[in-house]
Coordinates of C-alpha atoms in Angstrom, one line a residue:
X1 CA 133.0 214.9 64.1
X2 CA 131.6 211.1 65.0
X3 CA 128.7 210.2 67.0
X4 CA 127.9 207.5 69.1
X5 CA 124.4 206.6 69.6
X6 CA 122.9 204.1 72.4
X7 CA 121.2 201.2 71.3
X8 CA 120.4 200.5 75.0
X9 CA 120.1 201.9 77.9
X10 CA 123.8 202.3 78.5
X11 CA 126.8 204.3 80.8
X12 CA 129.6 206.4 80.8
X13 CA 132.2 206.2 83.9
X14 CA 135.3 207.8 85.2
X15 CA 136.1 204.5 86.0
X16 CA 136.2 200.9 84.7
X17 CA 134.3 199.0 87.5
X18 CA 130.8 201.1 87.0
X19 CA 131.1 201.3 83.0
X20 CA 127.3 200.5 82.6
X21 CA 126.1 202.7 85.6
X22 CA 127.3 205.8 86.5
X23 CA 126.2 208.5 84.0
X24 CA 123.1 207.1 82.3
X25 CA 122.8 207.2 78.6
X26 CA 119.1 206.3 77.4
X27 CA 118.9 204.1 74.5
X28 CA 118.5 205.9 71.1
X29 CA 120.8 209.2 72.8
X30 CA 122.9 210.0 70.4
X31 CA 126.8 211.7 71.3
X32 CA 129.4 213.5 69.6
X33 CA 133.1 212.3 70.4
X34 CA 136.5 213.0 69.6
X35 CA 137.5 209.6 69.4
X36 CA 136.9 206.4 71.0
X37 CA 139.5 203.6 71.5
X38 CA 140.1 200.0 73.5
X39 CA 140.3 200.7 77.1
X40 CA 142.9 198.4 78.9
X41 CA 140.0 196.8 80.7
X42 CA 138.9 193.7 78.5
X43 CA 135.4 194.0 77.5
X44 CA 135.2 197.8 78.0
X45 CA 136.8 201.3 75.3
X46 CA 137.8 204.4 76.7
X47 CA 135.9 207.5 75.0
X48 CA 136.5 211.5 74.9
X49 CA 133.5 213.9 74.4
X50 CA 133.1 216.2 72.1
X51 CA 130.7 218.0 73.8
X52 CA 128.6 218.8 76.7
X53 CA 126.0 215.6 77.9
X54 CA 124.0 215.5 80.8
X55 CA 122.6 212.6 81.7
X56 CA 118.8 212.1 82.1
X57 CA 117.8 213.7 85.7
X58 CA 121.3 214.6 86.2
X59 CA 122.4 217.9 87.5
X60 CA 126.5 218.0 86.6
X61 CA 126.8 217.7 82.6
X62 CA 130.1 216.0 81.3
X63 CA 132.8 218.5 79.7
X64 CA 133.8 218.6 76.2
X65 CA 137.4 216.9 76.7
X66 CA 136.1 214.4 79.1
X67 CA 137.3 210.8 79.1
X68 CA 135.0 207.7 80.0
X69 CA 134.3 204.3 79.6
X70 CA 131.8 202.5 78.1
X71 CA 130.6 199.0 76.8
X72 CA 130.9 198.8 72.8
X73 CA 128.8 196.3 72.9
X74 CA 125.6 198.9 73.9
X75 CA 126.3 201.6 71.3
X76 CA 126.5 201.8 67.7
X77 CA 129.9 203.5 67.0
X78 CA 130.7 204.4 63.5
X79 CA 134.5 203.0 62.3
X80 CA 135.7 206.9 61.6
X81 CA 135.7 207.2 65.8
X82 CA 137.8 204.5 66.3
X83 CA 141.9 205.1 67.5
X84 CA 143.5 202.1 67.6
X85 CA 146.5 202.0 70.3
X86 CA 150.4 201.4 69.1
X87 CA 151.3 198.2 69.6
X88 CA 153.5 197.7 72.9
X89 CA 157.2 199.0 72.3
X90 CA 156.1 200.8 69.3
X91 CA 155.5 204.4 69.2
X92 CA 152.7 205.8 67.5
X93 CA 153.1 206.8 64.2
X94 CA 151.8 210.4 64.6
X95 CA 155.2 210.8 67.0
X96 CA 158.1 210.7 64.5
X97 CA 155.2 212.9 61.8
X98 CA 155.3 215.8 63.9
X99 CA 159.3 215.5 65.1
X100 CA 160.4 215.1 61.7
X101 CA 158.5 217.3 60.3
X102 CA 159.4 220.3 62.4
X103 CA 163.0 219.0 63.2
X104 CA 164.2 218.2 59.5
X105 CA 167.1 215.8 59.1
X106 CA 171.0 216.5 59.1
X107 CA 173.2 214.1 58.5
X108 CA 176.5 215.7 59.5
X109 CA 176.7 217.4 63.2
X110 CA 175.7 220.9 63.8
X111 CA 175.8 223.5 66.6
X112 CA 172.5 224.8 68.4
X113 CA 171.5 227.6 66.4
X114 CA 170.8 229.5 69.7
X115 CA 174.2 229.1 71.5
X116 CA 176.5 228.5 68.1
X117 CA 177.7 225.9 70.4
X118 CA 176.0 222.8 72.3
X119 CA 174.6 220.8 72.6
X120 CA 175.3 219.7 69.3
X121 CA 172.8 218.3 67.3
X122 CA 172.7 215.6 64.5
X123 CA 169.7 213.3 62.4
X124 CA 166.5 214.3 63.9
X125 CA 167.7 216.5 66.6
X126 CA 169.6 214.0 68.4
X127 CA 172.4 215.4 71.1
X128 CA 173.5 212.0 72.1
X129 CA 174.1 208.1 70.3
X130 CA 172.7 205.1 71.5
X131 CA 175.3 204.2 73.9
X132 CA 174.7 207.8 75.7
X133 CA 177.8 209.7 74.0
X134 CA 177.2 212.9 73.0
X135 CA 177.3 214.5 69.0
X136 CA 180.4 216.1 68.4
X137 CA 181.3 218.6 65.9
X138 CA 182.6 216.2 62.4
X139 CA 180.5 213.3 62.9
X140 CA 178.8 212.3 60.1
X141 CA 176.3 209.5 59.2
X142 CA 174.2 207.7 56.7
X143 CA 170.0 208.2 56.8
X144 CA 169.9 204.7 58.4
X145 CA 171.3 205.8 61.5
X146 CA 169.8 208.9 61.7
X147 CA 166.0 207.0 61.5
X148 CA 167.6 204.3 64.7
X149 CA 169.0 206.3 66.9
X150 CA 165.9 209.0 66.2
X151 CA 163.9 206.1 67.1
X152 CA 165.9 205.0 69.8
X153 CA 166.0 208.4 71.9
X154 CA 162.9 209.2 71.3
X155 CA 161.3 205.9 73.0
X156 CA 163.7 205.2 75.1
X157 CA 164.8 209.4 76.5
X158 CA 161.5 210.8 75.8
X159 CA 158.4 208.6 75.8
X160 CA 159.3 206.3 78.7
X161 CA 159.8 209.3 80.7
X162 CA 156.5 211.5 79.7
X163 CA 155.0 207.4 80.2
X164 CA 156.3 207.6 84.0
X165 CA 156.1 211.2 84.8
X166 CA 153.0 212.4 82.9
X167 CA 149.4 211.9 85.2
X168 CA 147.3 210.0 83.6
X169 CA 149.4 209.1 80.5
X170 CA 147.5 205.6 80.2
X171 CA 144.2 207.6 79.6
X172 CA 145.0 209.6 76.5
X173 CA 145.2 209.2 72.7
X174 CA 147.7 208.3 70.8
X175 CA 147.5 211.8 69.5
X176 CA 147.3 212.9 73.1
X177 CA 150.5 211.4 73.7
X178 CA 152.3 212.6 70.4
X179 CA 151.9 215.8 70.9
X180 CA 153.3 216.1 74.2
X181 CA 156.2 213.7 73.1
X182 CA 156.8 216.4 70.4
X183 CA 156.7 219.2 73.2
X184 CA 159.0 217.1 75.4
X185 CA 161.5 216.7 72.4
X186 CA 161.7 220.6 72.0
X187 CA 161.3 221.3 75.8
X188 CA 162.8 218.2 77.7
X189 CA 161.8 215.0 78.5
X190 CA 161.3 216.0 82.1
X191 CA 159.5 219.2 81.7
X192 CA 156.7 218.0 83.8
X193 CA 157.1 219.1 87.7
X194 CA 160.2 221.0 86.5
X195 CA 158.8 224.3 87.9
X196 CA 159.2 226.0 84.2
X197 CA 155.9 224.6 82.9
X198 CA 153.3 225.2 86.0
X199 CA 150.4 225.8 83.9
X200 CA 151.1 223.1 81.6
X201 CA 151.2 220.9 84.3
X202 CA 148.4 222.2 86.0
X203 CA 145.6 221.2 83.6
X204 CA 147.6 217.5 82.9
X205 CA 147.3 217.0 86.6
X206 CA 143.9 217.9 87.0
X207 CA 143.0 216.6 83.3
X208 CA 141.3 219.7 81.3
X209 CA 141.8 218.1 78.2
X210 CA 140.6 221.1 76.7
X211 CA 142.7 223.9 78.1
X212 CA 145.6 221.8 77.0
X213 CA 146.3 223.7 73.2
X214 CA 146.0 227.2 74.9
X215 CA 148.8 226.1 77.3
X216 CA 150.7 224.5 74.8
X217 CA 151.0 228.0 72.9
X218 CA 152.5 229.8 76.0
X219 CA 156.0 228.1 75.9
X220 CA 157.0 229.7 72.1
X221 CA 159.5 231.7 73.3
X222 CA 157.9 234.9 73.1
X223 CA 160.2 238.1 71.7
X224 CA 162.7 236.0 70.5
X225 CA 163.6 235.0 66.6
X226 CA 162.3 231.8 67.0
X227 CA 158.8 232.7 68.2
X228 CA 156.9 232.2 65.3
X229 CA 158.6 228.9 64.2
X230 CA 158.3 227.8 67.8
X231 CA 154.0 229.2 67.6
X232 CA 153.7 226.9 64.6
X233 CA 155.0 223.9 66.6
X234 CA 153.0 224.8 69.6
X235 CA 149.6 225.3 67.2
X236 CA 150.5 222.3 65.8
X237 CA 150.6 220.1 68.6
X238 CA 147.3 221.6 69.8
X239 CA 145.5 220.1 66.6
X240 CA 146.8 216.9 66.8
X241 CA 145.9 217.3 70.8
X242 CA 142.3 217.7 69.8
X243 CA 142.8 214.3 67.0
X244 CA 143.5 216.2 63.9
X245 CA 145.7 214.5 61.8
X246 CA 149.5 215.8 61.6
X247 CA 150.5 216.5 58.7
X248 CA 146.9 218.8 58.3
X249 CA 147.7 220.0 61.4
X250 CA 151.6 221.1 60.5
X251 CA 150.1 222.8 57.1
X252 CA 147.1 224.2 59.2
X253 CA 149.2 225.6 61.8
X254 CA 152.1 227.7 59.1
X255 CA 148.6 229.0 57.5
X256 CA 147.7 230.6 61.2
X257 CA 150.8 231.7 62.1
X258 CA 152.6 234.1 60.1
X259 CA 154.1 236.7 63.0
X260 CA 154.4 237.0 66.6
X261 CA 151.4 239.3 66.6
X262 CA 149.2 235.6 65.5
X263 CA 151.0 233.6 68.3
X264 CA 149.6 236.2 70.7
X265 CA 146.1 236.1 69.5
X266 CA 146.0 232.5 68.5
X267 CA 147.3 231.7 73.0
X268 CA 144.7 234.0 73.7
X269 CA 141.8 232.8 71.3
X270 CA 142.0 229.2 72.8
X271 CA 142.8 229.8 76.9
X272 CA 139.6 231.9 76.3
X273 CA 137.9 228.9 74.6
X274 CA 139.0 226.8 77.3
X275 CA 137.7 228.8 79.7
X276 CA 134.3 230.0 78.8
X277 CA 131.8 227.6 79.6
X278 CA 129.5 225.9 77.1
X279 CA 125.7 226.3 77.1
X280 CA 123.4 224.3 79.0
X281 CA 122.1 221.4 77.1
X282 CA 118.4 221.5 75.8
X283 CA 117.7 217.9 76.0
X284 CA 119.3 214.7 77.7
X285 CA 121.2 213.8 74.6
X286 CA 124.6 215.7 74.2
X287 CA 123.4 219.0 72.3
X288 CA 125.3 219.5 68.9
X289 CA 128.0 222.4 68.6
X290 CA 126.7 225.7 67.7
X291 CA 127.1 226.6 64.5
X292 CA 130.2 228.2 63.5
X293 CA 130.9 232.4 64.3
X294 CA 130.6 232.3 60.1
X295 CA 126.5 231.8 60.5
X296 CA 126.0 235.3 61.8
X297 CA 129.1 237.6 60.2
X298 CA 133.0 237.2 60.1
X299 CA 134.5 234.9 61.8
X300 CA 137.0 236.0 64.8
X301 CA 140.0 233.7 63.5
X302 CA 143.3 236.3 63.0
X303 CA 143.6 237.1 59.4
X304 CA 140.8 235.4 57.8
X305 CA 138.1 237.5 55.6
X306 CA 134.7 236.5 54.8
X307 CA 131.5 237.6 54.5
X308 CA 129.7 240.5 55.9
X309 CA 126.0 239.4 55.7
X310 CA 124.5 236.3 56.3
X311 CA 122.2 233.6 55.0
X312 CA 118.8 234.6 57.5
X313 CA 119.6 237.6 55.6
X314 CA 117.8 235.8 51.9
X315 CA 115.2 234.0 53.8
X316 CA 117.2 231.3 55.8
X317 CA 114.5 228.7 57.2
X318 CA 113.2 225.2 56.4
X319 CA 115.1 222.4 55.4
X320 CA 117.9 225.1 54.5
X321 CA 121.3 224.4 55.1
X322 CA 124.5 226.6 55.2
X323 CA 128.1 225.3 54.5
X324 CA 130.9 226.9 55.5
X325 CA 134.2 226.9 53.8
X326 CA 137.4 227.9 55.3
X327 CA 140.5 228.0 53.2
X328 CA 142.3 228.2 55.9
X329 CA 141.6 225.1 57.8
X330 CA 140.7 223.5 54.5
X331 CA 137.2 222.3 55.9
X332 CA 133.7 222.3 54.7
X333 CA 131.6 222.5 57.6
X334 CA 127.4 222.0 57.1
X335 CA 124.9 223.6 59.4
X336 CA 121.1 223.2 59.2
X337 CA 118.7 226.4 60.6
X338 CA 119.0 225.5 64.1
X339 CA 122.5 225.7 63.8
X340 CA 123.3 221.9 64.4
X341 CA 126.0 220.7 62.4
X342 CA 125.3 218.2 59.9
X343 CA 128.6 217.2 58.8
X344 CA 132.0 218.1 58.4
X345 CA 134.6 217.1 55.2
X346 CA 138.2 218.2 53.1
X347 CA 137.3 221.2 51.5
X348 CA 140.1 223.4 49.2
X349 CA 139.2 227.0 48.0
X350 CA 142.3 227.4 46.5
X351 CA 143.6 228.8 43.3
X352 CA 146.6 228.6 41.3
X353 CA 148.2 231.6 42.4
X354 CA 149.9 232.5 45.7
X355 CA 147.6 233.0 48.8
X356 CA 144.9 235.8 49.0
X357 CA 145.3 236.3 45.5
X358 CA 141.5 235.8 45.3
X359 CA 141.1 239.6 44.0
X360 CA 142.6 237.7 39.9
X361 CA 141.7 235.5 38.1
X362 CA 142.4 231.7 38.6
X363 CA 143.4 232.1 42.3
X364 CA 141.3 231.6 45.7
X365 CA 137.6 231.5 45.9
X366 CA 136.3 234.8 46.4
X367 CA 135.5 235.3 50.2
X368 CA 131.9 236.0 50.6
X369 CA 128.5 234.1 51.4
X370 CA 126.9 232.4 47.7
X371 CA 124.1 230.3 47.3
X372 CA 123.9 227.1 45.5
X373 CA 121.4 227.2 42.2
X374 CA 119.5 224.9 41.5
X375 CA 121.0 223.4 38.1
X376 CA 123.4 220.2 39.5
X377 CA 125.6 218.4 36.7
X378 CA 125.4 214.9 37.1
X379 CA 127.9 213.2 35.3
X380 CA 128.3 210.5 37.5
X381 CA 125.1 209.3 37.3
X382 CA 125.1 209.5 33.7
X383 CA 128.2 207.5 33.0
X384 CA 129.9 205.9 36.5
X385 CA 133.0 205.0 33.9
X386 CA 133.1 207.7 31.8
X387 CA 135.8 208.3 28.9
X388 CA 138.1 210.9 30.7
X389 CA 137.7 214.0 28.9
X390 CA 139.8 217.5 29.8
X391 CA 136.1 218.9 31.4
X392 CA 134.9 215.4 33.2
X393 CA 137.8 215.1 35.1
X394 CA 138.3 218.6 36.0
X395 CA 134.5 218.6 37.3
X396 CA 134.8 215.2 38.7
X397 CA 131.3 213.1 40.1
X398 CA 128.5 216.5 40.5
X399 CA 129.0 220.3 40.1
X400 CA 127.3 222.8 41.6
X401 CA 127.1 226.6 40.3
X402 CA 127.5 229.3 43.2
X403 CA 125.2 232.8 42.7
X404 CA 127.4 235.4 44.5
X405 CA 125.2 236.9 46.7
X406 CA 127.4 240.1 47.9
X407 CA 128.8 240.5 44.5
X408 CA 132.0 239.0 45.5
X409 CA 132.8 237.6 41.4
X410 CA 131.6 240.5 39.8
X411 CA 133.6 243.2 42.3
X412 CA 137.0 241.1 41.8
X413 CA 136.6 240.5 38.2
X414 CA 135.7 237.1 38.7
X415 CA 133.3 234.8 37.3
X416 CA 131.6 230.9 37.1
X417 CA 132.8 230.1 40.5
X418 CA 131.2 226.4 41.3
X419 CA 131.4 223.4 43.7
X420 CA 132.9 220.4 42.0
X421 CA 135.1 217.4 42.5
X422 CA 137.6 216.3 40.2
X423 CA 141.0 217.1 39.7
X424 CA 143.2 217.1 36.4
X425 CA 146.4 217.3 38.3
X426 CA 145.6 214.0 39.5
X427 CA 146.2 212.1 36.5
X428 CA 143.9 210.4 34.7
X429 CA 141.6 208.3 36.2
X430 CA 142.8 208.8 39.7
X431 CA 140.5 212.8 39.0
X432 CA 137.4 210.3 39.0
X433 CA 138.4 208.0 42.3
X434 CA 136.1 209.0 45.3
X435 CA 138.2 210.6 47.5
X436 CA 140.9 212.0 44.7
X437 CA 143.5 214.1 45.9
X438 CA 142.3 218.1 46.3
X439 CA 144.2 220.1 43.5
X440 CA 143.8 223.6 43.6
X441 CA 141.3 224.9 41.0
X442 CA 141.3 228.0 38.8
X443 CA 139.1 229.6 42.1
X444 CA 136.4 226.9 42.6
X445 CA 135.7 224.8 45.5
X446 CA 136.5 221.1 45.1
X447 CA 135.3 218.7 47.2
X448 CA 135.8 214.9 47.7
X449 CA 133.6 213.4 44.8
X450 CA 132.2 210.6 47.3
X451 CA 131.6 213.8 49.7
X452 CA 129.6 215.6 46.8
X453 CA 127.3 212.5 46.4
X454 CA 126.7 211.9 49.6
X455 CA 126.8 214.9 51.6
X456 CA 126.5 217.9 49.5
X457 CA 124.0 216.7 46.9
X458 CA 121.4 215.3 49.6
X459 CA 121.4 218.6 50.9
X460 CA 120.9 220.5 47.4
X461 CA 117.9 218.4 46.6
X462 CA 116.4 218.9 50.4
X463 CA 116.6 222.8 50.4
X464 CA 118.4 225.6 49.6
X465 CA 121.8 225.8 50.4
X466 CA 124.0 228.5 51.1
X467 CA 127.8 228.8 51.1
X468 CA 130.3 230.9 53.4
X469 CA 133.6 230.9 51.9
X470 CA 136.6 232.7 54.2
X471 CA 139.8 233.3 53.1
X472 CA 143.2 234.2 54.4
X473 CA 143.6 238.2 54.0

């Protein structure tokens, strides 16, 4: 999650005109975002909160989900916050990533699955060509035209309507915008106002950003065959609604959602989110997010397993630091004692086997809470262009041994679990680049190596530093 800090006194504002004076921001405050991008306005960038701020002396805090503007030019905004706009008459890129993805590609015409009749379908889900005729049963054509006329329905049927029917459209992401394109292209381009989508349309209109997932997971088609495919989709659209990337946010959401009983929990789990108000801030800068459920015991996320004590429990305090690890949304999440978090990066706790396999050998991480020792392999430092060896590569920049500190390894037969980087899958050198792909391991976590250098190690040499690992049960 970015931050934006003030290097003056500076403003947030619903509005363009008052961009430097309506909520005050006091040089040095320092706020966490969802992303920030270039405002239509000239001069002025359109921002969502991640989180809570109240304003010096002010009595109404600002909502996580929030969107205001602000002048660059008086805060210091890191380049990972930045979402740059599609060009005009281009849709954004994260559009045709979720379509395709969950509409797959068919080159010769088909019948709806759901009616064995129409409308019928051909490409990516098109029902009609370019000149407004529909599919019919026996057409057949090449990839090329598949990829235009997807194109061409999709900005010209879909987009250009959500773009004149959707409140405001101009404010959001391009993210924002994908994932209701994608909900339009499975629900309608005009299911806005169309009296089958009330609460939907109830938090665009009045713009809770942040009840928008939970809403999104009520039209799945509940009962019917389709309702776990249709969950994924929703899920799916959600992530990307809060700025994840899609194609995380496609393999995320089929990791979450596995049967109807997890499309019930997961609508549930987020309209409560949405709906349960967040602390009141302790100081005028935007207080950071609590630290995950994982801090004091199991998380609450539908089929995940972790562990059952926690780290206050071995003499948490200091400059101690707990990261926690979920397989499941392949983070890494770091926490100090107060529970602010430090940092979050790509983590994989994944073996070679099938999923929650972690009770053999050479598959997932072992759920439970471990502790970092104190010995840290430093090959990097040693040799920054080493000769690449089976064991370099495979360990990558640093490596870190984990102690098991509910017996986790020795219970499941396990043993020498670590934190590393590397990658032998990746070829040789590419296992030694700084952000190298994430292989799975033989039930290690691997990191980014640039991440271990700069995240994990500063850490390990400040304190002591435990690790929650959860897995999928």
């Amino acid at each position: 999650m970015p931050y934006i800090t003030a290097r003056e006194d500076a403003g947030l504002s619903p509005t363009p005109a008052a961009a430097d004076a309506d909520s005050y921001v006091a040089s040095g405050s320092r706020i966490a975002v969802a992303w920030v991008r270039p405002a239509p306005v000239p001069g002025l960038a359109l921002v969502q909160l991640a989180g809570r701020y109240t304003c010096p002396g002010g009595t109404a805090p600002l909502q996580a989900g929030d969107q205001r503007y602000l002048n660059p030019d008086r805060f210091d905004i890191p380049a990972e916050a930045w979402i740059q706009p599609a060009a005009a008459g281009q849709l954004p890129p994260e559009v045709a990533q979720l379509n395709h993805h969950y509409e797959g590609c068919r080159l010769q015409a088909y019948p709806d699955p759901r009616t064995g009749a129409e409308p019928i379908t051909i490409g990516w889900g098109s029902t009609f060509y370019q000149d407004g005729s529909p599919i019919r049963l026996g057409d057949v054509i090449t990839q090329e035209q598949a990829d235009a006329l997807y194109d061409h329905n999709c900005r010209e049927t879909f987009w250009k309507v959500l773009e004149a029917t959707i409140p405001f459209w101009a404010d959001m992401s391009d993210r924002q915008r994908a994932a209701l394109c994608s909900f339009a292209y499975n629900n309608g381009a005009h299911f806005f106002g169309d009296g089958h989508h009330d609460t939907l349309d109830r938090h665009l209109r009045e713009r809770r950003w942040e009840a928008v997932p939970g809403a999104l997971m009520m039209y799945r088609n509940p009962g019917e065959g389709a309702e776990v495919g249709l969950g994924r989709r929703r899920r799916a659209e959600g992530l990307v609604w809060t700025g994840m990337e899609p194609t995380a946010a496609c393999a995320q959401a089929e990791r979450e959602i596995r049967t109807p009983a997890d499309c019930e929990a997961w609508e549930q789990r987020l309209r409560q989110q949405a709906a349960t108000p967040a602390p009141a801030p302790t100081s005028r800068a935007l207080t950071a997010p609590a630290p995950a459920p994982a801090a004091e015991g199991p998380m609450a996320v539908p089929g995940m397993v972790g562990p059952s004590r926690t780290p206050r429990e071995f003499g948490f305090s200091g400059s101690d630091s707990h990261v926690v690890v979920n397989d499941g949304s392949e983070t890494a999440k770091a926490y100090d004692v107060d529970g602010r978090l430090l940092w979050e990066i790509p983590a994989l706790a994944r073996g070679q086997g099938r999923e929650n396999q972690y009770k053999e050998n050479s598959t997932d991480t072992p759920p439970g809470l471990y502790r970092i020792a104190k010995k840290v392999y430093r090959d990097y430092e040693q040799d920054p262009s080493p000769t690449y060896s089976a064991d370099r590569c495979s360990y990558g920049w640093y490596s870190f041994d984990l102690e098991d500190l509910e017996m986790q390894e020795r219970r499941f037969g396990r043993a020498g679990i670590m934190v590393h980087g590397g990658g032998t899958a990746c070829g040789w050198p590419g296992a030694w680049a700084p952000q190298q792909p994430l292989h799975p391991t033989l039930g290690c976590i691997r990191l980014h190596n640039q991440d271990l250098r700069d995240k994990l190690l500063p850490l390990v040499e400040k304190g002591t530093v435990y690790v929650s690992v959860y897995q999928e049960a």
